[in-house]
PDB file of N, CA and C in Angstrom:
ATOM      1  N   MET Z   1     -52.888 -91.429 127.274  1.00 76.00           N
ATOM      2  CA  MET Z   1     -51.464 -91.496 127.477  1.00 76.00           C
ATOM      3  C   MET Z   1     -50.871 -92.379 126.376  1.00 76.00           C
ATOM      4  N   LEU Z   2     -49.752 -91.957 125.842  1.00 79.00           N
ATOM      5  CA  LEU Z   2     -49.076 -92.738 124.805  1.00 79.00           C
ATOM      6  C   LEU Z   2     -48.006 -93.615 125.452  1.00 79.00           C
ATOM      7  N   TYR Z   3     -48.084 -94.907 125.187  1.00 88.00           N
ATOM      8  CA  TYR Z   3     -47.080 -95.832 125.706  1.00 88.00           C
ATOM      9  C   TYR Z   3     -47.087 -97.094 124.847  1.00 88.00           C
ATOM     10  N   HIS Z   4     -46.025 -97.865 124.934  1.00 91.00           N
ATOM     11  CA  HIS Z   4     -45.870 -99.096 124.165  1.00 91.00           C
ATOM     12  C   HIS Z   4     -47.033-100.042 124.460  1.00 91.00           C
ATOM     13  N   ASP Z   5     -47.599-100.635 123.427  1.00 93.00           N
ATOM     14  CA  ASP Z   5     -48.708-101.592 123.513  1.00 93.00           C
ATOM     15  C   ASP Z   5     -50.049-100.976 123.934  1.00 93.00           C
ATOM     16  N   ASN Z   6     -50.180 -99.649 123.888  1.00 92.00           N
ATOM     17  CA  ASN Z   6     -51.474 -99.018 124.159  1.00 92.00           C
ATOM     18  C   ASN Z   6     -52.425 -99.417 123.037  1.00 92.00           C
ATOM     19  N   PRO Z   7     -53.618 -99.937 123.344  1.00 94.00           N
ATOM     20  CA  PRO Z   7     -54.530-100.396 122.299  1.00 94.00           C
ATOM     21  C   PRO Z   7     -55.225 -99.262 121.533  1.00 94.00           C
ATOM     22  N   VAL Z   8     -55.130 -98.024 122.017  1.00 92.00           N
ATOM     23  CA  VAL Z   8     -55.788 -96.897 121.349  1.00 92.00           C
ATOM     24  C   VAL Z   8     -55.044 -96.555 120.065  1.00 92.00           C
ATOM     25  N   ILE Z   9     -55.793 -96.417 118.969  1.00 92.00           N
ATOM     26  CA  ILE Z   9     -55.209 -96.065 117.675  1.00 92.00           C
ATOM     27  C   ILE Z   9     -55.456 -94.586 117.423  1.00 92.00           C
ATOM     28  N   ALA Z  10     -54.403 -93.844 117.075  1.00 92.00           N
ATOM     29  CA  ALA Z  10     -54.544 -92.420 116.744  1.00 92.00           C
ATOM     30  C   ALA Z  10     -55.298 -92.309 115.426  1.00 92.00           C
ATOM     31  N   GLU Z  11     -56.433 -91.613 115.459  1.00 96.00           N
ATOM     32  CA  GLU Z  11     -57.283 -91.467 114.285  1.00 96.00           C
ATOM     33  C   GLU Z  11     -57.483 -89.992 113.969  1.00 96.00           C
ATOM     34  N   PRO Z  12     -57.845 -89.666 112.704  1.00 98.00           N
ATOM     35  CA  PRO Z  12     -58.059 -88.271 112.322  1.00 98.00           C
ATOM     36  C   PRO Z  12     -59.007 -87.549 113.282  1.00 98.00           C
ATOM     37  N   ASP Z  13     -58.654 -86.306 113.573  1.00 97.00           N
ATOM     38  CA  ASP Z  13     -59.373 -85.384 114.461  1.00 97.00           C
ATOM     39  C   ASP Z  13     -59.158 -85.653 115.944  1.00 97.00           C
ATOM     40  N   MET Z  14     -58.329 -86.624 116.295  1.00 96.00           N
ATOM     41  CA  MET Z  14     -57.927 -86.774 117.696  1.00 96.00           C
ATOM     42  C   MET Z  14     -56.870 -85.713 117.974  1.00 96.00           C
ATOM     43  N   VAL Z  15     -56.857 -85.189 119.195  1.00 96.00           N
ATOM     44  CA  VAL Z  15     -55.876 -84.179 119.588  1.00 96.00           C
ATOM     45  C   VAL Z  15     -55.069 -84.728 120.755  1.00 96.00           C
ATOM     46  N   PHE Z  16     -53.752 -84.581 120.662  1.00 94.00           N
ATOM     47  CA  PHE Z  16     -52.848 -85.021 121.718  1.00 94.00           C
ATOM     48  C   PHE Z  16     -52.029 -83.836 122.196  1.00 94.00           C
ATOM     49  N   PHE Z  17     -51.763 -83.794 123.491  1.00 92.00           N
ATOM     50  CA  PHE Z  17     -50.835 -82.814 124.046  1.00 92.00           C
ATOM     51  C   PHE Z  17     -49.602 -83.592 124.473  1.00 92.00           C
ATOM     52  N   THR Z  18     -48.494 -83.313 123.819  1.00 87.00           N
ATOM     53  CA  THR Z  18     -47.250 -84.007 124.149  1.00 87.00           C
ATOM     54  C   THR Z  18     -46.352 -83.059 124.939  1.00 87.00           C
ATOM     55  N   HIS Z  19     -45.663 -83.593 125.921  1.00 87.00           N
ATOM     56  CA  HIS Z  19     -44.739 -82.747 126.681  1.00 87.00           C
ATOM     57  C   HIS Z  19     -43.579 -83.587 127.190  1.00 87.00           C
ATOM     58  N   MET Z  20     -42.503 -82.883 127.472  1.00 85.00           N
ATOM     59  CA  MET Z  20     -41.346 -83.531 128.076  1.00 85.00           C
ATOM     60  C   MET Z  20     -40.805 -82.617 129.161  1.00 85.00           C
ATOM     61  N   ILE Z  21     -40.142 -83.203 130.122  1.00 90.00           N
ATOM     62  CA  ILE Z  21     -39.536 -82.445 131.208  1.00 90.00           C
ATOM     63  C   ILE Z  21     -38.027 -82.605 131.102  1.00 90.00           C
ATOM     64  N   ILE Z  22     -37.330 -81.482 131.081  1.00 89.00           N
ATOM     65  CA  ILE Z  22     -35.865 -81.479 131.023  1.00 89.00           C
ATOM     66  C   ILE Z  22     -35.377 -81.009 132.389  1.00 89.00           C
ATOM     67  N   PHE Z  23     -34.486 -81.785 132.996  1.00 91.00           N
ATOM     68  CA  PHE Z  23     -34.042 -81.475 134.350  1.00 91.00           C
ATOM     69  C   PHE Z  23     -32.527 -81.495 134.423  1.00 91.00           C
ATOM     70  N   ASP Z  24     -31.951 -80.438 134.991  1.00 94.00           N
ATOM     71  CA  ASP Z  24     -30.510 -80.353 135.227  1.00 94.00           C
ATOM     72  C   ASP Z  24     -30.316 -80.429 136.737  1.00 94.00           C
ATOM     73  N   SER Z  25     -30.039 -81.625 137.242  1.00 93.00           N
ATOM     74  CA  SER Z  25     -29.950 -81.815 138.688  1.00 93.00           C
ATOM     75  C   SER Z  25     -28.766 -81.076 139.305  1.00 93.00           C
ATOM     76  N   ASP Z  26     -27.663 -80.931 138.565  1.00 95.00           N
ATOM     77  CA  ASP Z  26     -26.505 -80.212 139.097  1.00 95.00           C
ATOM     78  C   ASP Z  26     -26.832 -78.743 139.356  1.00 95.00           C
ATOM     79  N   ALA Z  27     -27.574 -78.130 138.452  1.00 94.00           N
ATOM     80  CA  ALA Z  27     -27.919 -76.711 138.584  1.00 94.00           C
ATOM     81  C   ALA Z  27     -29.244 -76.504 139.318  1.00 94.00           C
ATOM     82  N   GLY Z  28     -29.991 -77.590 139.544  1.00 93.00           N
ATOM     83  CA  GLY Z  28     -31.290 -77.468 140.197  1.00 93.00           C
ATOM     84  C   GLY Z  28     -32.316 -76.763 139.326  1.00 93.00           C
ATOM     85  N   LEU Z  29     -32.230 -76.962 138.015  1.00 94.00           N
ATOM     86  CA  LEU Z  29     -33.135 -76.316 137.065  1.00 94.00           C
ATOM     87  C   LEU Z  29     -34.014 -77.344 136.369  1.00 94.00           C
ATOM     88  N   ALA Z  30     -35.224 -76.932 136.030  1.00 93.00           N
ATOM     89  CA  ALA Z  30     -36.131 -77.798 135.275  1.00 93.00           C
ATOM     90  C   ALA Z  30     -36.903 -76.948 134.273  1.00 93.00           C
ATOM     91  N   MET Z  31     -37.298 -77.564 133.163  1.00 86.00           N
ATOM     92  CA  MET Z  31     -38.056 -76.863 132.134  1.00 86.00           C
ATOM     93  C   MET Z  31     -38.984 -77.880 131.487  1.00 86.00           C
ATOM     94  N   THR Z  32     -40.164 -77.450 131.092  1.00 86.00           N
ATOM     95  CA  THR Z  32     -41.065 -78.336 130.366  1.00 86.00           C
ATOM     96  C   THR Z  32     -41.367 -77.736 129.001  1.00 86.00           C
ATOM     97  N   LEU Z  33     -41.455 -78.595 128.020  1.00 82.00           N
ATOM     98  CA  LEU Z  33     -41.815 -78.205 126.662  1.00 82.00           C
ATOM     99  C   LEU Z  33     -43.037 -79.020 126.279  1.00 82.00           C
ATOM    100  N   GLY Z  34     -43.975 -78.407 125.574  1.00 86.00           N
ATOM    101  CA  GLY Z  34     -45.144 -79.160 125.151  1.00 86.00           C
ATOM    102  C   GLY Z  34     -45.869 -78.484 124.007  1.00 86.00           C
ATOM    103  N   GLU Z  35     -46.698 -79.266 123.329  1.00 89.00           N
ATOM    104  CA  GLU Z  35     -47.500 -78.710 122.246  1.00 89.00           C
ATOM    105  C   GLU Z  35     -48.702 -79.607 121.984  1.00 89.00           C
ATOM    106  N   SER Z  36     -49.737 -79.006 121.406  1.00 93.00           N
ATOM    107  CA  SER Z  36     -50.931 -79.746 121.010  1.00 93.00           C
ATOM    108  C   SER Z  36     -50.843 -80.070 119.528  1.00 93.00           C
ATOM    109  N   VAL Z  37     -51.239 -81.289 119.176  1.00 95.00           N
ATOM    110  CA  VAL Z  37     -51.169 -81.752 117.790  1.00 95.00           C
ATOM    111  C   VAL Z  37     -52.482 -82.457 117.447  1.00 95.00           C
ATOM    112  N   ARG Z  38     -53.043 -82.141 116.281  1.00 97.00           N
ATOM    113  CA  ARG Z  38     -54.257 -82.810 115.797  1.00 97.00           C
ATOM    114  C   ARG Z  38     -53.859 -83.837 114.753  1.00 97.00           C
ATOM    115  N   VAL Z  39     -54.366 -85.046 114.886  1.00 97.00           N
ATOM    116  CA  VAL Z  39     -54.096 -86.115 113.926  1.00 97.00           C
ATOM    117  C   VAL Z  39     -54.945 -85.855 112.678  1.00 97.00           C
ATOM    118  N   THR Z  40     -54.332 -85.982 111.492  1.00 98.00           N
ATOM    119  CA  THR Z  40     -55.043 -85.838 110.221  1.00 98.00           C
ATOM    120  C   THR Z  40     -54.836 -87.105 109.397  1.00 98.00           C
ATOM    121  N   GLU Z  41     -55.405 -87.133 108.206  1.00 97.00           N
ATOM    122  CA  GLU Z  41     -55.232 -88.287 107.311  1.00 97.00           C
ATOM    123  C   GLU Z  41     -53.788 -88.408 106.824  1.00 97.00           C
ATOM    124  N   THR Z  42     -53.057 -87.282 106.800  1.00 96.00           N
ATOM    125  CA  THR Z  42     -51.685 -87.298 106.276  1.00 96.00           C
ATOM    126  C   THR Z  42     -50.686 -86.877 107.346  1.00 96.00           C
ATOM    127  N   THR Z  43     -50.402 -85.594 107.436  1.00 95.00           N
ATOM    128  CA  THR Z  43     -49.394 -85.072 108.357  1.00 95.00           C
ATOM    129  C   THR Z  43     -50.060 -84.476 109.595  1.00 95.00           C
ATOM    130  N   PRO Z  44     -49.557 -84.748 110.800  1.00 93.00           N
ATOM    131  CA  PRO Z  44     -50.139 -84.136 111.997  1.00 93.00           C
ATOM    132  C   PRO Z  44     -50.103 -82.606 111.899  1.00 93.00           C
ATOM    133  N   GLU Z  45     -51.113 -81.951 112.465  1.00 96.00           N
ATOM    134  CA  GLU Z  45     -51.213 -80.493 112.428  1.00 96.00           C
ATOM    135  C   GLU Z  45     -50.875 -79.926 113.798  1.00 96.00           C
ATOM    136  N   ARG Z  46     -49.833 -79.089 113.858  1.00 93.00           N
ATOM    137  CA  ARG Z  46     -49.478 -78.418 115.110  1.00 93.00           C
ATOM    138  C   ARG Z  46     -50.541 -77.385 115.439  1.00 93.00           C
ATOM    139  N   LEU Z  47     -51.084 -77.421 116.629  1.00 94.00           N
ATOM    140  CA  LEU Z  47     -52.066 -76.434 117.063  1.00 94.00           C
ATOM    141  C   LEU Z  47     -51.430 -75.349 117.922  1.00 94.00           C
ATOM    142  N   SER Z  48     -50.281 -75.633 118.488  1.00 86.00           N
ATOM    143  CA  SER Z  48     -49.576 -74.669 119.328  1.00 86.00           C
ATOM    144  C   SER Z  48     -48.984 -73.566 118.467  1.00 86.00           C
ATOM    145  N   ARG Z  49     -49.032 -72.355 118.974  1.00 86.00           N
ATOM    146  CA  ARG Z  49     -48.478 -71.220 118.232  1.00 86.00           C
ATOM    147  C   ARG Z  49     -47.072 -70.860 118.681  1.00 86.00           C
ATOM    148  N   SER Z  50     -46.614 -71.455 119.754  1.00 79.00           N
ATOM    149  CA  SER Z  50     -45.287 -71.142 120.287  1.00 79.00           C
ATOM    150  C   SER Z  50     -44.189 -71.654 119.369  1.00 79.00           C
ATOM    151  N   SER Z  51     -43.069 -70.952 119.390  1.00 78.00           N
ATOM    152  CA  SER Z  51     -41.908 -71.351 118.600  1.00 78.00           C
ATOM    153  C   SER Z  51     -41.316 -72.645 119.158  1.00 78.00           C
ATOM    154  N   LEU Z  52     -40.711 -73.418 118.296  1.00 72.00           N
ATOM    155  CA  LEU Z  52     -40.032 -74.639 118.726  1.00 72.00           C
ATOM    156  C   LEU Z  52     -38.564 -74.395 119.058  1.00 72.00           C
ATOM    157  N   ASP Z  53     -38.109 -73.141 118.933  1.00 75.00           N
ATOM    158  CA  ASP Z  53     -36.719 -72.814 119.250  1.00 75.00           C
ATOM    159  C   ASP Z  53     -36.459 -73.059 120.735  1.00 75.00           C
ATOM    160  N   MET Z  54     -35.331 -73.654 121.022  1.00 65.00           N
ATOM    161  CA  MET Z  54     -34.965 -73.935 122.409  1.00 65.00           C
ATOM    162  C   MET Z  54     -34.416 -72.673 123.073  1.00 65.00           C
ATOM    163  N   ILE Z  55     -34.648 -72.559 124.360  1.00 55.00           N
ATOM    164  CA  ILE Z  55     -34.086 -71.453 125.141  1.00 55.00           C
ATOM    165  C   ILE Z  55     -32.657 -71.826 125.483  1.00 55.00           C
ATOM    166  N   GLN Z  56     -31.723 -70.900 125.229  1.00 53.00           N
ATOM    167  CA  GLN Z  56     -30.313 -71.174 125.508  1.00 53.00           C
ATOM    168  C   GLN Z  56     -29.877 -70.414 126.748  1.00 53.00           C
ATOM    169  N   LYS Z  57     -29.001 -71.027 127.498  1.00 49.00           N
ATOM    170  CA  LYS Z  57     -28.487 -70.446 128.737  1.00 49.00           C
ATOM    171  C   LYS Z  57     -27.359 -69.497 128.438  1.00 49.00           C
TER     172      LYS Z  57
END
């Protein structure tokens, strides 16, 4: 889990799954977005093949 002051250091070849939950309490709707990312020496590598485009209502 990623959080402030976590002693774990992200190192090359570690894989993280990040997600967020978006909730519209007035409409009673919820949506989750997430993706897998591999840590490299330079730029993180997206492993997810899904588009990052948001779904519009």
